[in-house]
PDB file of C-alpha atoms in Angstrom:
ATOM      1  CA  GLN Q   1      35.655 134.968 103.445  1.00  0.00           C
ATOM      2  CA  VAL Q   2      36.202 138.825 102.671  1.00  0.00           C
ATOM      3  CA  GLN Q   3      39.059 140.725 103.920  1.00  0.00           C
ATOM      4  CA  LEU Q   4      39.262 144.504 103.618  1.00  0.00           C
ATOM      5  CA  VAL Q   5      42.510 146.139 103.906  1.00  0.00           C
ATOM      6  CA  GLU Q   6      42.696 149.910 104.541  1.00  0.00           C
ATOM      7  CA  SER Q   7      45.536 152.300 103.948  1.00  0.00           C
ATOM      8  CA  GLY Q   8      46.442 155.841 103.663  1.00  0.00           C
ATOM      9  CA  GLY Q   9      45.740 157.286 106.983  1.00  0.00           C
ATOM     10  CA  GLY Q  10      48.153 159.512 108.659  1.00  0.00           C
ATOM     11  CA  LEU Q  11      48.907 162.892 110.233  1.00  0.00           C
ATOM     12  CA  VAL Q  12      47.942 165.981 108.317  1.00  0.00           C
ATOM     13  CA  GLN Q  13      47.578 169.637 109.097  1.00  0.00           C
ATOM     14  CA  PRO Q  14      44.237 171.418 108.932  1.00  0.00           C
ATOM     15  CA  GLY Q  15      43.463 172.329 105.256  1.00  0.00           C
ATOM     16  CA  GLY Q  16      45.509 169.272 104.140  1.00  0.00           C
ATOM     17  CA  SER Q  17      44.508 166.263 102.202  1.00  0.00           C
ATOM     18  CA  LEU Q  18      44.465 162.428 102.516  1.00  0.00           C
ATOM     19  CA  ARG Q  19      43.327 159.584 100.335  1.00  0.00           C
ATOM     20  CA  LEU Q  20      42.193 156.402 101.994  1.00  0.00           C
ATOM     21  CA  SER Q  21      41.920 153.075 100.113  1.00  0.00           C
ATOM     22  CA  CYS Q  22      40.086 149.993 100.996  1.00  0.00           C
ATOM     23  CA  ALA Q  23      40.824 146.937  98.998  1.00  0.00           C
ATOM     24  CA  ALA Q  24      38.815 143.843  99.184  1.00  0.00           C
ATOM     25  CA  SER Q  25      39.967 140.362  98.748  1.00  0.00           C
ATOM     26  CA  GLY Q  26      38.795 136.843  99.232  1.00  0.00           C
ATOM     27  CA  SER Q  27      35.885 134.629  97.733  1.00  0.00           C
ATOM     28  CA  PHE Q  28      32.897 136.653  96.715  1.00  0.00           C
ATOM     29  CA  PHE Q  29      30.754 136.973  93.750  1.00  0.00           C
ATOM     30  CA  SER Q  30      30.215 140.701  93.955  1.00  0.00           C
ATOM     31  CA  ILE Q  31      30.329 143.814  96.003  1.00  0.00           C
ATOM     32  CA  ASP Q  32      27.354 145.902  96.374  1.00  0.00           C
ATOM     33  CA  VAL Q  33      27.505 149.079  98.422  1.00  0.00           C
ATOM     34  CA  MET Q  34      30.897 150.158  99.866  1.00  0.00           C
ATOM     35  CA  GLY Q  35      31.475 153.035 102.283  1.00  0.00           C
ATOM     36  CA  TRP Q  36      33.196 154.363 105.351  1.00  0.00           C
ATOM     37  CA  TYR Q  37      32.375 155.152 108.998  1.00  0.00           C
ATOM     38  CA  ARG Q  38      34.574 156.942 111.364  1.00  0.00           C
ATOM     39  CA  GLN Q  39      34.971 156.999 115.180  1.00  0.00           C
ATOM     40  CA  ALA Q  40      36.685 159.342 117.530  1.00  0.00           C
ATOM     41  CA  PRO Q  41      37.573 158.466 120.905  1.00  0.00           C
ATOM     42  CA  GLY Q  42      34.566 158.840 123.267  1.00  0.00           C
ATOM     43  CA  LYS Q  43      32.197 159.412 120.411  1.00  0.00           C
ATOM     44  CA  GLN Q  44      29.674 157.209 118.572  1.00  0.00           C
ATOM     45  CA  ARG Q  45      30.564 155.627 115.516  1.00  0.00           C
ATOM     46  CA  GLU Q  46      29.407 158.054 112.585  1.00  0.00           C
ATOM     47  CA  TRP Q  47      28.600 157.149 108.946  1.00  0.00           C
ATOM     48  CA  VAL Q  48      30.568 159.056 106.590  1.00  0.00           C
ATOM     49  CA  ALA Q  49      29.978 158.079 102.919  1.00  0.00           C
ATOM     50  CA  SER Q  50      28.703 155.247 100.795  1.00  0.00           C
ATOM     51  CA  ILE Q  51      28.978 154.427  97.118  1.00  0.00           C
ATOM     52  CA  ALA Q  52      26.736 152.127  95.093  1.00  0.00           C
ATOM     53  CA  MET Q  53      27.965 149.752  92.169  1.00  0.00           C
ATOM     54  CA  ASP Q  54      26.967 152.383  89.639  1.00  0.00           C
ATOM     55  CA  GLY Q  55      28.981 155.030  91.377  1.00  0.00           C
ATOM     56  CA  SER Q  56      26.182 156.853  93.133  1.00  0.00           C
ATOM     57  CA  ALA Q  57      27.701 158.328  96.116  1.00  0.00           C
ATOM     58  CA  PHE Q  58      26.156 159.736  99.422  1.00  0.00           C
ATOM     59  CA  TYR Q  59      27.873 161.754 102.220  1.00  0.00           C
ATOM     60  CA  VAL Q  60      27.266 162.938 105.528  1.00  0.00           C
ATOM     61  CA  GLU Q  61      26.506 166.628 105.542  1.00  0.00           C
ATOM     62  CA  SER Q  62      29.715 167.563 107.327  1.00  0.00           C
ATOM     63  CA  VAL Q  63      32.034 166.297 104.747  1.00  0.00           C
ATOM     64  CA  LYS Q  64      30.035 167.302 101.539  1.00  0.00           C
ATOM     65  CA  GLY Q  65      32.203 169.217  99.196  1.00  0.00           C
ATOM     66  CA  ARG Q  66      35.405 168.048 100.886  1.00  0.00           C
ATOM     67  CA  PHE Q  67      35.374 164.262 100.632  1.00  0.00           C
ATOM     68  CA  THR Q  68      34.850 162.255  97.489  1.00  0.00           C
ATOM     69  CA  ILE Q  69      34.165 158.569  97.442  1.00  0.00           C
ATOM     70  CA  SER Q  70      34.972 156.473  94.428  1.00  0.00           C
ATOM     71  CA  ARG Q  71      35.395 152.892  93.553  1.00  0.00           C
ATOM     72  CA  ASP Q  72      37.275 150.798  91.112  1.00  0.00           C
ATOM     73  CA  ASN Q  73      35.230 147.546  90.589  1.00  0.00           C
ATOM     74  CA  ALA Q  74      37.703 145.863  88.526  1.00  0.00           C
ATOM     75  CA  LYS Q  75      40.266 146.248  91.382  1.00  0.00           C
ATOM     76  CA  ASN Q  76      37.632 145.780  94.150  1.00  0.00           C
ATOM     77  CA  THR Q  77      39.080 148.892  95.629  1.00  0.00           C
ATOM     78  CA  MET Q  78      37.363 152.058  97.083  1.00  0.00           C
ATOM     79  CA  TYR Q  79      38.907 155.265  97.867  1.00  0.00           C
ATOM     80  CA  LEU Q  80      38.023 158.265 100.043  1.00  0.00           C
ATOM     81  CA  GLN Q  81      39.544 161.415  98.903  1.00  0.00           C
ATOM     82  CA  MET Q  82      39.511 163.899 101.900  1.00  0.00           C
ATOM     83  CA  ASN Q  83      40.263 167.457 101.166  1.00  0.00           C
ATOM     84  CA  SER Q  84      40.192 170.701 103.311  1.00  0.00           C
ATOM     85  CA  LEU Q  85      40.532 168.516 106.427  1.00  0.00           C
ATOM     86  CA  LYS Q  86      39.514 169.777 109.735  1.00  0.00           C
ATOM     87  CA  ALA Q  87      40.312 168.835 113.200  1.00  0.00           C
ATOM     88  CA  GLU Q  88      36.908 167.393 113.664  1.00  0.00           C
ATOM     89  CA  ASP Q  89      37.755 164.901 110.876  1.00  0.00           C
ATOM     90  CA  THR Q  90      40.223 163.336 113.348  1.00  0.00           C
ATOM     91  CA  ALA Q  91      39.085 159.601 113.933  1.00  0.00           C
ATOM     92  CA  VAL Q  92      39.805 156.011 112.976  1.00  0.00           C
ATOM     93  CA  TYR Q  93      38.101 155.454 109.660  1.00  0.00           C
ATOM     94  CA  TYR Q  94      36.627 152.094 108.814  1.00  0.00           C
ATOM     95  CA  CYS Q  95      35.660 150.949 105.443  1.00  0.00           C
ATOM     96  CA  PHE Q  96      32.816 148.534 104.839  1.00  0.00           C
ATOM     97  CA  ALA Q  97      31.814 146.406 101.918  1.00  0.00           C
ATOM     98  CA  ASP Q  98      28.413 144.507 101.451  1.00  0.00           C
ATOM     99  CA  ALA Q  99      29.531 141.517  99.594  1.00  0.00           C
ATOM    100  CA  THR Q 100      27.578 138.443  98.152  1.00  0.00           C
ATOM    101  CA  VAL Q 101      29.482 135.383  98.888  1.00  0.00           C
ATOM    102  CA  SER Q 102      26.898 132.940  97.857  1.00  0.00           C
ATOM    103  CA  THR Q 103      23.318 132.688  97.081  1.00  0.00           C
ATOM    104  CA  ARG Q 104      21.222 134.167  99.999  1.00  0.00           C
ATOM    105  CA  SER Q 105      24.550 135.102 101.648  1.00  0.00           C
ATOM    106  CA  LEU Q 106      25.337 138.771 101.653  1.00  0.00           C
ATOM    107  CA  TYR Q 107      27.177 140.293 104.660  1.00  0.00           C
ATOM    108  CA  ARG Q 108      28.735 143.472 105.651  1.00  0.00           C
ATOM    109  CA  TYR Q 109      32.494 143.303 106.059  1.00  0.00           C
ATOM    110  CA  TRP Q 110      34.714 145.667 107.814  1.00  0.00           C
ATOM    111  CA  GLY Q 111      38.166 146.906 107.446  1.00  0.00           C
ATOM    112  CA  GLN Q 112      40.648 147.040 110.170  1.00  0.00           C
ATOM    113  CA  GLY Q 113      40.518 150.760 110.589  1.00  0.00           C
ATOM    114  CA  THR Q 114      42.984 153.351 109.752  1.00  0.00           C
ATOM    115  CA  GLN Q 115      43.963 156.482 111.820  1.00  0.00           C
ATOM    116  CA  VAL Q 116      43.339 159.939 110.570  1.00  0.00           C
ATOM    117  CA  THR Q 117      44.726 162.813 112.557  1.00  0.00           C
ATOM    118  CA  VAL Q 118      44.255 166.437 111.625  1.00  0.00           C
ATOM    119  CA  SER Q 119      46.340 168.624 113.834  1.00  0.00           C
ATOM    120  CA  SER Q 120      48.676 171.570 113.558  1.00  0.00           C
TER     121      SER Q 120
END
């Protein structure tokens, strides 16, 4: 019912930047919280950032000051601007969106994941 398509991943050198995008499409009334998780091979999935409808943003401590999450509600699109990237940021990044598809029907939907590799 809701599809999230991620883009923007790739290979960058330490200190570089990437911008991830997550576009929502399908049948839904609204999207509440959106955000990002990441998972490196052999490691547990880690929450990275979230953003509420009003733009309030929250980050895991390790990315504060380097990452900026934003959203364009008119376009149903969320972004993660990643600056000063470090090797430890290497992971598959998954976006999520909490969407209301009907009365009493709010679910968390996930994107397909996009690989971010930070390496020299």
